[in-house]
Coordinates of C-alpha atoms in Angstrom, one line a residue:
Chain A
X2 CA 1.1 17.3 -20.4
X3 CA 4.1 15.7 -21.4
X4 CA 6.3 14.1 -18.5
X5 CA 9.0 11.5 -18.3
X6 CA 12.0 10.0 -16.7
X7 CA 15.9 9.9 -17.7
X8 CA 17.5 6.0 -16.5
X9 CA 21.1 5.8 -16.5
X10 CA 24.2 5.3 -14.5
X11 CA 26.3 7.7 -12.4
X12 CA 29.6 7.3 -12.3
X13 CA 30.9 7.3 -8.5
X14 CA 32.0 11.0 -7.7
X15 CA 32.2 12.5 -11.2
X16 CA 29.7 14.9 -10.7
X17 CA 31.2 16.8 -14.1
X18 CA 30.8 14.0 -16.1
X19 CA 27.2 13.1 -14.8
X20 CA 25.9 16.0 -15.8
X21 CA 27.2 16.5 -19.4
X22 CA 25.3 13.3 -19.9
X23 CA 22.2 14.4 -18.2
X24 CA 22.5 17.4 -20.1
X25 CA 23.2 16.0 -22.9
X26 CA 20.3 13.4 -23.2
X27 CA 17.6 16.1 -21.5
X28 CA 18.8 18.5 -24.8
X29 CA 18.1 15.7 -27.2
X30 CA 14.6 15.7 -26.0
X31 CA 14.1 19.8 -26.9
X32 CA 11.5 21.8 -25.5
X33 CA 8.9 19.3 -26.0
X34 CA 8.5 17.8 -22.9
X35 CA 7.1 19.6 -19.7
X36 CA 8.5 17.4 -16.2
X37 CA 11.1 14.9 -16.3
X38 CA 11.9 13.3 -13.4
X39 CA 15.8 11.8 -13.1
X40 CA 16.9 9.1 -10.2
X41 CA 18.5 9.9 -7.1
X42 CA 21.6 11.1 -6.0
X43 CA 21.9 11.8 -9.8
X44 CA 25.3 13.5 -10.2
X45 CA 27.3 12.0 -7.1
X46 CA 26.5 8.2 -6.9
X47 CA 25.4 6.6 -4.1
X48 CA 27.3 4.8 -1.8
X49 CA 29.1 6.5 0.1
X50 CA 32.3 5.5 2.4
X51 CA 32.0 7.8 5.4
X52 CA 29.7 10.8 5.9
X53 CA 33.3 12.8 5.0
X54 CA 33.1 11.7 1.7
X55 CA 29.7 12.4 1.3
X56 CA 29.9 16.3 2.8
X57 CA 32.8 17.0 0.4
X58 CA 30.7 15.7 -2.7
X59 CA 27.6 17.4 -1.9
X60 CA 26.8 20.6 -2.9
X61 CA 24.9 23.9 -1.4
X62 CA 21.6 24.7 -3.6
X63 CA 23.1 28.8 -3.2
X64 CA 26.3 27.9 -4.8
X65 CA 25.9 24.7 -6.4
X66 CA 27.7 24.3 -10.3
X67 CA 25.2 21.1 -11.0
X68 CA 21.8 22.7 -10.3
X69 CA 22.9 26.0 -12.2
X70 CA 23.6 24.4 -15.4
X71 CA 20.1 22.5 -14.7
X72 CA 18.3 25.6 -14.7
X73 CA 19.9 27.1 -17.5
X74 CA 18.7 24.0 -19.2
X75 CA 14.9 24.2 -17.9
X76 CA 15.1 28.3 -18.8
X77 CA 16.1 27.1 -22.3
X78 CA 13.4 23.9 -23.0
X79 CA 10.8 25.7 -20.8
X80 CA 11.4 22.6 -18.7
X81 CA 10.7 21.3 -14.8
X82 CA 13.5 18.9 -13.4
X83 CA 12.5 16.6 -10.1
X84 CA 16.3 14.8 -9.7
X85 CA 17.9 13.6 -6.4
X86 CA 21.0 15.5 -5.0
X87 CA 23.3 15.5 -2.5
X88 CA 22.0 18.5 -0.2
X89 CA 24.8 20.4 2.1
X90 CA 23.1 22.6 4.4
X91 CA 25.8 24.1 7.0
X92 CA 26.7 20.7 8.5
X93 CA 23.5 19.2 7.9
X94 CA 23.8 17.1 4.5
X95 CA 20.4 15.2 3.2
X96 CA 19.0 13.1 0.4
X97 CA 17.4 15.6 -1.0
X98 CA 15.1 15.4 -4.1
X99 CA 14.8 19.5 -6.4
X100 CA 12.2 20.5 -8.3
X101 CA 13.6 23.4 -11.0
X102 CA 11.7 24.8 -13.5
X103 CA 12.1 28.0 -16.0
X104 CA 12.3 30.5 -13.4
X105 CA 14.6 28.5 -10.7
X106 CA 14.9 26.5 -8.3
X107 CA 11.1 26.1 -7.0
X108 CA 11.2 23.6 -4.2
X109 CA 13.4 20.9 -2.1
X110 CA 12.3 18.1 -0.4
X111 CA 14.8 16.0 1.9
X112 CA 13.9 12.2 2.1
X113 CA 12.2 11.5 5.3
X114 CA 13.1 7.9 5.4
X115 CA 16.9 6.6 5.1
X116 CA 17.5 3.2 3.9
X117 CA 19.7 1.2 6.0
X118 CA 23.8 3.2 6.0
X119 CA 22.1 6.1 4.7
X120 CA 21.8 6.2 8.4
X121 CA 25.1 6.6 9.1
X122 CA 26.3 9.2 6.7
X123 CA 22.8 11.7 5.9
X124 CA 20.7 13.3 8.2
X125 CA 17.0 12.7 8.0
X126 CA 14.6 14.9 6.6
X127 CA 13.1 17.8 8.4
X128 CA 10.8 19.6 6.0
X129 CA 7.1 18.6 5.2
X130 CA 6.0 16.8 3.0
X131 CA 4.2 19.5 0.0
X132 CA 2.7 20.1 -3.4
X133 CA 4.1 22.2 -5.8
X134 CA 2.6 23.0 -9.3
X135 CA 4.4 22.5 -12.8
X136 CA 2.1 24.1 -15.3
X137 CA -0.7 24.6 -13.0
X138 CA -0.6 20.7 -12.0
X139 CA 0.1 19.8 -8.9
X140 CA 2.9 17.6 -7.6
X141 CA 4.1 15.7 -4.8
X142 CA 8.2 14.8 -3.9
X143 CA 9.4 11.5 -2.5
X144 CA 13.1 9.9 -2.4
X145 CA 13.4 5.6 -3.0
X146 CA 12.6 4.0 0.1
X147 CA 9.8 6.7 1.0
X148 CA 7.8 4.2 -1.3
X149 CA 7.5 1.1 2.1
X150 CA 5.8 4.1 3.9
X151 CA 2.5 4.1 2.6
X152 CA 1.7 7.5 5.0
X153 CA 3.7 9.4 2.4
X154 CA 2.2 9.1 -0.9
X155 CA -1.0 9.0 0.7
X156 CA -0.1 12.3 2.4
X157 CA 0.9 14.1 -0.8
X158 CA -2.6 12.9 -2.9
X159 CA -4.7 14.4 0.2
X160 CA -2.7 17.3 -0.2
X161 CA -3.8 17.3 -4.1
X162 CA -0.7 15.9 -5.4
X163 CA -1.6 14.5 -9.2
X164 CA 1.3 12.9 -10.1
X165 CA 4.3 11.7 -7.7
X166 CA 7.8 12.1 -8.9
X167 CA 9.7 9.6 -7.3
X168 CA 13.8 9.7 -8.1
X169 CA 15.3 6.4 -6.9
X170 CA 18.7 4.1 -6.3
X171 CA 16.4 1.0 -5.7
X172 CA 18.7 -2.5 -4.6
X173 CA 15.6 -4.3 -3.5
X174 CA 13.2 -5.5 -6.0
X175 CA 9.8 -4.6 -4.7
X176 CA 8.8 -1.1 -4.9
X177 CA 8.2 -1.4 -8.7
X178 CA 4.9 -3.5 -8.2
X179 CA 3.9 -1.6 -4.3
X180 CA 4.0 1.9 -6.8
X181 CA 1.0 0.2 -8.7
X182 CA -0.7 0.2 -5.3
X183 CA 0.2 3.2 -4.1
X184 CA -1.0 4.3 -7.8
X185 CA -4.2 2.7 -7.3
X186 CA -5.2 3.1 -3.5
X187 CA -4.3 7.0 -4.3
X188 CA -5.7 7.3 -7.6
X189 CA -2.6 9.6 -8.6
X190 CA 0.5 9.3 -11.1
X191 CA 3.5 8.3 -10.0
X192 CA 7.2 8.2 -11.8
X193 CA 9.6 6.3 -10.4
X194 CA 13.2 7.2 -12.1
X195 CA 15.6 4.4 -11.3
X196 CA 19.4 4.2 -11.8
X197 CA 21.0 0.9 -12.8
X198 CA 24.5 -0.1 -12.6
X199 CA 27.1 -0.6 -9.6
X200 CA 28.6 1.6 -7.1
X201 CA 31.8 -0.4 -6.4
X202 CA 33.7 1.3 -2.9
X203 CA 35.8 0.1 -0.6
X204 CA 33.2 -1.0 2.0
X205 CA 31.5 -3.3 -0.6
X206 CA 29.5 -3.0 -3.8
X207 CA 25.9 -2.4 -4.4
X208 CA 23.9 -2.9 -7.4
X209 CA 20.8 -0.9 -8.6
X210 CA 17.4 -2.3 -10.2
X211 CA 16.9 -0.1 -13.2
X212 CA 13.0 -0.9 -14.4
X213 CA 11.9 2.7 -13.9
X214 CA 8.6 3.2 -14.6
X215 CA 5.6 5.3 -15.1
X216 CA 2.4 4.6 -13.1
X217 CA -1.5 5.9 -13.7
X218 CA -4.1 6.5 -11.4
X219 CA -5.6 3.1 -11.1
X220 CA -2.1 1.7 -10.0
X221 CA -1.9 1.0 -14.5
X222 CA 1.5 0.8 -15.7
X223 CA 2.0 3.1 -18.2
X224 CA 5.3 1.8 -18.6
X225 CA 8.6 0.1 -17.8
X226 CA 12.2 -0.1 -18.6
X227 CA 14.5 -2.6 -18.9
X228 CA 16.4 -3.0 -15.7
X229 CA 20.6 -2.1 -17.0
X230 CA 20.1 0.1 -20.3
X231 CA 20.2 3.8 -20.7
X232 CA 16.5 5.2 -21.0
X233 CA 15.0 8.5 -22.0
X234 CA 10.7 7.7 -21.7
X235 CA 8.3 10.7 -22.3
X236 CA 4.3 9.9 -22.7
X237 CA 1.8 12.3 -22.8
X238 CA -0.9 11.9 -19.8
X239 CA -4.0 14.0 -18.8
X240 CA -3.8 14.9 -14.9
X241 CA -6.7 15.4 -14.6
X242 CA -8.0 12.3 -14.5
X243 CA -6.4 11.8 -10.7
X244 CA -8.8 14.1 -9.6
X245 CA -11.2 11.8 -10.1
X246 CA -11.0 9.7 -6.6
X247 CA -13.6 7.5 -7.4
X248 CA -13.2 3.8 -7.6
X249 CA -17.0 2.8 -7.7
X250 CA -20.0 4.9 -7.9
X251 CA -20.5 5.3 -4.9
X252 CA -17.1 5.6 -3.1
X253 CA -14.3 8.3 -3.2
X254 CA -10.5 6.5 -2.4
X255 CA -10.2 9.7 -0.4
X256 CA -13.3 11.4 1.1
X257 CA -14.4 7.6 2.1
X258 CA -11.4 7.5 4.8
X259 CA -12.3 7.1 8.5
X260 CA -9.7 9.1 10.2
X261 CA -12.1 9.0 13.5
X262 CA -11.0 5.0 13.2
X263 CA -7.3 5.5 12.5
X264 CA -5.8 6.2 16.2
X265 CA -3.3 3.8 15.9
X266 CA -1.5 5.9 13.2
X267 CA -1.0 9.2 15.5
X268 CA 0.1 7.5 18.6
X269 CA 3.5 8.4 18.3
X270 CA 3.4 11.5 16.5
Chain B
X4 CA 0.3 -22.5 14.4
X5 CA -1.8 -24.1 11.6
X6 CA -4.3 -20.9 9.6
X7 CA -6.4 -21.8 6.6
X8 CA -9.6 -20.7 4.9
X9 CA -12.5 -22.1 3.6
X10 CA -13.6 -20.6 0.0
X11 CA -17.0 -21.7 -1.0
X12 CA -19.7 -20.0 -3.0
X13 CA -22.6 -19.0 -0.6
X14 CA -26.2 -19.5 -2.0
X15 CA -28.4 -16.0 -1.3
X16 CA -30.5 -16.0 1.4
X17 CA -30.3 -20.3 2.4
X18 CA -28.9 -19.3 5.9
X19 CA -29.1 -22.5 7.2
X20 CA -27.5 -24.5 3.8
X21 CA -25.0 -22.5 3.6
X22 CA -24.2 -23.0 7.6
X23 CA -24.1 -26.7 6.6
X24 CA -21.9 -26.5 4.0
X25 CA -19.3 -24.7 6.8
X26 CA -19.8 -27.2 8.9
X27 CA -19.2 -30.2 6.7
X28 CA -16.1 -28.5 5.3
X29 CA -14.7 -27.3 8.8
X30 CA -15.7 -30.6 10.5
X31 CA -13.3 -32.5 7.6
X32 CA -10.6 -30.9 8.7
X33 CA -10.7 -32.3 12.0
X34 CA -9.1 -30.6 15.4
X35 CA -6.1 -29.9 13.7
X36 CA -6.1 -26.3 13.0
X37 CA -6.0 -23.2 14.9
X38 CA -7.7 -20.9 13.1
X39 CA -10.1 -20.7 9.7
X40 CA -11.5 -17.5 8.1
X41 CA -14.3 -17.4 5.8
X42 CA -15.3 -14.8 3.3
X43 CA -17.5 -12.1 4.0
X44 CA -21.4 -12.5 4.8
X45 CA -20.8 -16.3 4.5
X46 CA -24.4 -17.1 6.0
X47 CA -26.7 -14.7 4.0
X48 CA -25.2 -13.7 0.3
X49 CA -24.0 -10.4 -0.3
X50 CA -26.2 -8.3 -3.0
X51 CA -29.4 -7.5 -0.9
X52 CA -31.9 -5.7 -2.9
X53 CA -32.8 -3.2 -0.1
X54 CA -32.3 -2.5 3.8
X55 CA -35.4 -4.5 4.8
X56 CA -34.6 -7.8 3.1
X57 CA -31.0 -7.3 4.8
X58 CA -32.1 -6.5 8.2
X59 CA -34.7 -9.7 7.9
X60 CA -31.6 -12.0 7.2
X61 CA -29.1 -10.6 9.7
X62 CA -29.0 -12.1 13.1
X63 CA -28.7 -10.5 16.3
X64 CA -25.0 -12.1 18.0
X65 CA -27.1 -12.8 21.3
X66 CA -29.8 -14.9 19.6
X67 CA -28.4 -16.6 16.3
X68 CA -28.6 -20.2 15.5
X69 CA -25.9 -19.6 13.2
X70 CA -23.3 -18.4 15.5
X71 CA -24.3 -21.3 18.2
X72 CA -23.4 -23.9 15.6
X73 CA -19.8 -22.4 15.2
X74 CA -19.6 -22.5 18.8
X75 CA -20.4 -25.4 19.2
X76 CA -18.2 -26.7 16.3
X77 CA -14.9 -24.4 18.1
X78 CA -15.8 -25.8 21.2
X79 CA -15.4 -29.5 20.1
X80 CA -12.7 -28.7 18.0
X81 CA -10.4 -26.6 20.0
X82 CA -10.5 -24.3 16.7
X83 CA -10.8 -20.4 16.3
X84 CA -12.7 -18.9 13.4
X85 CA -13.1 -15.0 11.8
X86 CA -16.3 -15.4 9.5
X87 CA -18.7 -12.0 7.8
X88 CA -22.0 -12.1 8.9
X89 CA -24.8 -9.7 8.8
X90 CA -25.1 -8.3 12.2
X91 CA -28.5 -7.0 13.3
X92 CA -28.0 -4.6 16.5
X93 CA -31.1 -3.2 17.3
X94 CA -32.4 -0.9 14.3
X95 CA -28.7 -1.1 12.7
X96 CA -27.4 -3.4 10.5
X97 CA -23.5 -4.1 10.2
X98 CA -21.5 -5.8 7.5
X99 CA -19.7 -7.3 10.5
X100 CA -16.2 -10.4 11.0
X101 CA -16.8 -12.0 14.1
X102 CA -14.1 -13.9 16.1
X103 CA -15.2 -17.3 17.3
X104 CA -13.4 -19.5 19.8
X105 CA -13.5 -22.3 21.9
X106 CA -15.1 -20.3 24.5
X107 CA -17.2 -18.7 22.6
X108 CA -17.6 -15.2 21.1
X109 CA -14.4 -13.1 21.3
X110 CA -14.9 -10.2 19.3
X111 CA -16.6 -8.6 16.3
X112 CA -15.8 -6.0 14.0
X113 CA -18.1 -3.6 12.0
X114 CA -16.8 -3.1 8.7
X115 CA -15.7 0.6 8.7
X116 CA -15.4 1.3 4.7
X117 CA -18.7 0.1 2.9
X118 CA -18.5 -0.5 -1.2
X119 CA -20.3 0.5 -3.4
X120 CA -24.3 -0.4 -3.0
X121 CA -23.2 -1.5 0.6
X122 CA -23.9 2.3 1.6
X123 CA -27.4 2.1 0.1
X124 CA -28.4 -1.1 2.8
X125 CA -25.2 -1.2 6.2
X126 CA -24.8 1.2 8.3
X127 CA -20.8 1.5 8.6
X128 CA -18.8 0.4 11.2
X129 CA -18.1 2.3 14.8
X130 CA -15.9 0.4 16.8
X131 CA -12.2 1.0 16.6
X132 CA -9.6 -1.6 15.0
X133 CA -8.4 -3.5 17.8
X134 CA -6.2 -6.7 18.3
X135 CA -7.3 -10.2 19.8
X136 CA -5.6 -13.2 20.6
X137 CA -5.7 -16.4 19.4
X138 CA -3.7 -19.3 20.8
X139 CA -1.1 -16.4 22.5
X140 CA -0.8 -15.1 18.8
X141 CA -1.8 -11.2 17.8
X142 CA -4.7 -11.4 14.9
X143 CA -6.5 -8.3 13.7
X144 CA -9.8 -8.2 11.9
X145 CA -11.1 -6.5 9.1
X146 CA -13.3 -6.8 5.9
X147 CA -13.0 -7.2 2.0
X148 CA -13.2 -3.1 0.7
X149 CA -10.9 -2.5 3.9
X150 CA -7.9 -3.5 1.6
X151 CA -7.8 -0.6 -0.5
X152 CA -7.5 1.8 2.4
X153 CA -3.4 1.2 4.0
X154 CA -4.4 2.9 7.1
X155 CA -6.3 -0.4 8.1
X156 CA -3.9 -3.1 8.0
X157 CA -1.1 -0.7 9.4
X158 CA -3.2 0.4 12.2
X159 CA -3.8 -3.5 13.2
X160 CA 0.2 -3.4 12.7
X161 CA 0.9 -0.8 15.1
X162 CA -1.0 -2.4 17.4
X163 CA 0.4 -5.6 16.6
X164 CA -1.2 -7.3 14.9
X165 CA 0.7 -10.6 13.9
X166 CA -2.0 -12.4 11.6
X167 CA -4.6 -10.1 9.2
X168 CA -8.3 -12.0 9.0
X169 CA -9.4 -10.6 5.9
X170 CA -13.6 -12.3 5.0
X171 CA -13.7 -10.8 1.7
X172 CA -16.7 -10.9 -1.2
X173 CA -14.7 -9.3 -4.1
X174 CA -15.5 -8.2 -7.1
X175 CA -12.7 -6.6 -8.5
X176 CA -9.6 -7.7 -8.9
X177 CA -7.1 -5.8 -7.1
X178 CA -7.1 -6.8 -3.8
X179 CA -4.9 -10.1 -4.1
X180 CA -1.8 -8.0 -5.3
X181 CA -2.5 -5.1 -3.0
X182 CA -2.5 -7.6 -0.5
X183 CA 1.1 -8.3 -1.1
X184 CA 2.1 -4.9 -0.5
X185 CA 0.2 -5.0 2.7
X186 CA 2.7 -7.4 3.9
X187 CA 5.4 -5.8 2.6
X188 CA 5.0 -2.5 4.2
X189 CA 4.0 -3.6 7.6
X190 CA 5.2 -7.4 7.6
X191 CA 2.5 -9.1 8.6
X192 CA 0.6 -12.4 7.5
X193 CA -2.6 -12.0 6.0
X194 CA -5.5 -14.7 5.4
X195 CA -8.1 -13.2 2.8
X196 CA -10.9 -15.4 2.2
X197 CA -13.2 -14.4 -0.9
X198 CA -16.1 -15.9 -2.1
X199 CA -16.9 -17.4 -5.7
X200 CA -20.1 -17.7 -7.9
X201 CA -22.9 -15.4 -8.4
X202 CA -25.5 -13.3 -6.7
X203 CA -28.3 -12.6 -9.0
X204 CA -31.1 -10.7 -8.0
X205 CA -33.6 -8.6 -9.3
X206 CA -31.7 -5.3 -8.9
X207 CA -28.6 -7.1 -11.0
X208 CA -26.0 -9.8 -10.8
X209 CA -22.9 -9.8 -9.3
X210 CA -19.8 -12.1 -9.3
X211 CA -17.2 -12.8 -7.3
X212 CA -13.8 -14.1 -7.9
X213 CA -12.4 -15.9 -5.5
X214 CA -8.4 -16.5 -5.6
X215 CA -8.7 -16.6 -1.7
X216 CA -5.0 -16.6 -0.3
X217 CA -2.5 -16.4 2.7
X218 CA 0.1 -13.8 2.6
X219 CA 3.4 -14.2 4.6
X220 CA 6.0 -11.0 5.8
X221 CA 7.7 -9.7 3.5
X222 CA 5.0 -10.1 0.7
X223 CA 5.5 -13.3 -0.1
X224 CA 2.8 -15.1 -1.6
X225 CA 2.0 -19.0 0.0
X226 CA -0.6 -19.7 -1.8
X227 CA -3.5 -18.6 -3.8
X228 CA -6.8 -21.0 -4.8
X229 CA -8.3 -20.7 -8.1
X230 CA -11.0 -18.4 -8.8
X231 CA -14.2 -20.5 -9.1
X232 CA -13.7 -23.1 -7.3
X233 CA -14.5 -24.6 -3.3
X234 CA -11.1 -25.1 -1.2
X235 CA -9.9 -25.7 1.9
X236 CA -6.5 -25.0 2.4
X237 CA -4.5 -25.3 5.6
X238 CA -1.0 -24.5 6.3
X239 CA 1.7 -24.0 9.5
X240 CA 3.0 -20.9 10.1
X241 CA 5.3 -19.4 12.6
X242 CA 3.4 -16.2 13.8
X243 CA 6.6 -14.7 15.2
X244 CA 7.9 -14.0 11.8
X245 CA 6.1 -11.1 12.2
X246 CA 7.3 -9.5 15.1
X247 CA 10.6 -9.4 12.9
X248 CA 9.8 -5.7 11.7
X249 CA 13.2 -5.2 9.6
X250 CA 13.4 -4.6 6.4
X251 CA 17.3 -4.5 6.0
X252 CA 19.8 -4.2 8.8
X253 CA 19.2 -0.3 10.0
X254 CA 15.6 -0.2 9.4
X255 CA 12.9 -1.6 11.3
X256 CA 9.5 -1.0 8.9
X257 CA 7.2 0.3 11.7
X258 CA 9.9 2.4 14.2
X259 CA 11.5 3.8 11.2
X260 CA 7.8 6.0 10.3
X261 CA 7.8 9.9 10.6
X262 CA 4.3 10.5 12.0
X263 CA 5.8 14.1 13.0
X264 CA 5.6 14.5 8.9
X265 CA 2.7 12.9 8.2
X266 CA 0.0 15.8 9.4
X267 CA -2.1 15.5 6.2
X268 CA -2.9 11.9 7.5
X269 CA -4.6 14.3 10.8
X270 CA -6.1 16.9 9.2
X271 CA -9.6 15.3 9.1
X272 CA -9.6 13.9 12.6

């Protein structure tokens, strides 16, 4: 199976322009790649002013230009897409991660945990957490700052998730080296698409991390890119080797869980 | 508050050398210090050959010469310390932390997830995680393998926890880093104690590799000893670092989780 990731820079609110160059670098790849995974909030940018701003720049999955080109492109290369979009829903709007493949759109998940004033412009997530299959292997959807929360990764491997795409518009600096945990106590892939560059607005600026990366069971980095440079990565892996849970002979990363211990985690829910 | 640990290499099976050598060490250090930890089955070794030469070396908590010493040695210098020992509870056998204090025993903890050949000789632990106090400040216990499992140090988190006491015999190499990302994710200090030097015996050898180190919120490393070699290392802390639970301005790490979305966590409860 051949999977990757696409690091660039959006340009603030040119969605148009966005897109030719994802389109443009995913076609330069061909049909020779089966999942690529691109960052998030891919064709808008991130930062927005007010939640005004961000409802007119985000778009309805029904009747959205950006995801239709997508799929025309994943019909054409035979191709899945994971990438990070502004979801509009009604007046619901979330940080929403898509998976589209050949035949469509196939799955959205909404990010379950905003970072700081993501608060004040998107809503929160309100759909569970899932495993869909690309080629008959199974994969699991998380947004950035879903990475602190180690209840989410390890949510998707007990559902059977084999490799985590993970689209991202990482400021901080430490989720690069926690994925190598989460890689290892899960024994799953994971690929963490960064953006790089600056979203300069009139509240302030923010600058993104780049150093996407790809992530073996094990927590073994596969490997990393530079943190402000324009990256297309594809590497063949074999998935199946995150069904194998063990980490000694004689203990299963999974099956050896004590959920009879773990009260503490289900107090609140 | 003034934490530290004690890395030593154990010798297999000289109970009462190895209690000497803790003594000497802890008695150095005068009654300066709040609170040591020790690696894991500090009194015993760790690679016994089968249940029987394990359940003559463990000691029974109510009638151990061992323990007494400590006592004796917290009493006289107003000191707390989280050591492994091999508990011996009627016809069970526990690879056990136990929290001395001045007064005397406070708690012990049955390590929940065995390693390895661990399965072939312990039973496994069967008392929930819990939280104990130390000087007015939160610590939470648990042992070596219990790294690699999040839901340990964020269930002593949740209920807490300020200060992880982590006895450790490792053998792999992991734990140190993943150890970080403890921190990180639940923002708490951690003391992880390992072990150095060799257990051979006639079913095989094994070696541990020391690198014993304290952990601060945040993930930020405040030091780390070699790998082969004894050290004790004492530093001051302020424990209330880690009720500070933010991560950035609008998110607080542990009231910011989802456990309405985490149901896969449940599903073997």
């Amino acid at each position: 199976m051949k999977i990757g990731y696409y690091q660039f820079r959006p340009l603030f609110g040119k969605t148009e322009k966005n897109l030719e160059k994802v389109i443009t670098a995913l076609e330069s790849v061909g049909n020779n790649t089966d999942l690529i995974v691109l960052p998030e909030l891919a064709f808008t940018g991130y930062y927005f002013k007010d939640r005004k701003e961000l409802m007119d720049l985000a778009e309805d999955p029904a009747d959205s230009r950006t995801l239709k080109a997508l799929k025309v492109l994943c019909k054409s290369n035979d191709l899945y897409i994971v990438t990070g979009f502004a979801e509009r829903s009604g007046d619901k709007v979330f940080n929403s991660a898509i998976l589209i493949g050949p035949d469509g759109i196939e799955h959205i998940y909404r990010k379950l945990h905003l970072f700081n004033e993501e608060k004040n412009t998107f809503d929160p997530g309100d759909i569970p957490l899932s495993i869909q299959k690309v080629k008959g292997v199974r994969i699991g959807m998380m947004v950035c700052f879903d990475w602190a929360f180690p209840e989410v990764t390890r949510s998707l491997a007990l559902q059977g998730a084999q490799i985590i795409c993970h689209p991202s518009n990482l400021v901080l600096t430490f989720c690069q080296q926690a994925m190598l945990t989460r890689c290892l106590e899960n024994r799953v892939f994971a690929i963490t698409t960064n953006r790089f560059g600056a979203d300069k607005r009139p509240q302030g600026e923010l600058r993104f991390t780049g150093k996407s990366q790809i992530v073996a069971p094990g927590g073994l980095l596969v490997h990393r890119a530079n943190s402000q440079k324009n990256e297309i990565f594809i590497t063949e892996i074999d998935p199946s080797e995150a069904q194998n849970k063990s980490i000694t002979p004689l203990n299963d990363i999974l099956s050896d869980r004590r959920p009879d211990c773990y009260d503490a985690l289900f107090k609140d829910k």
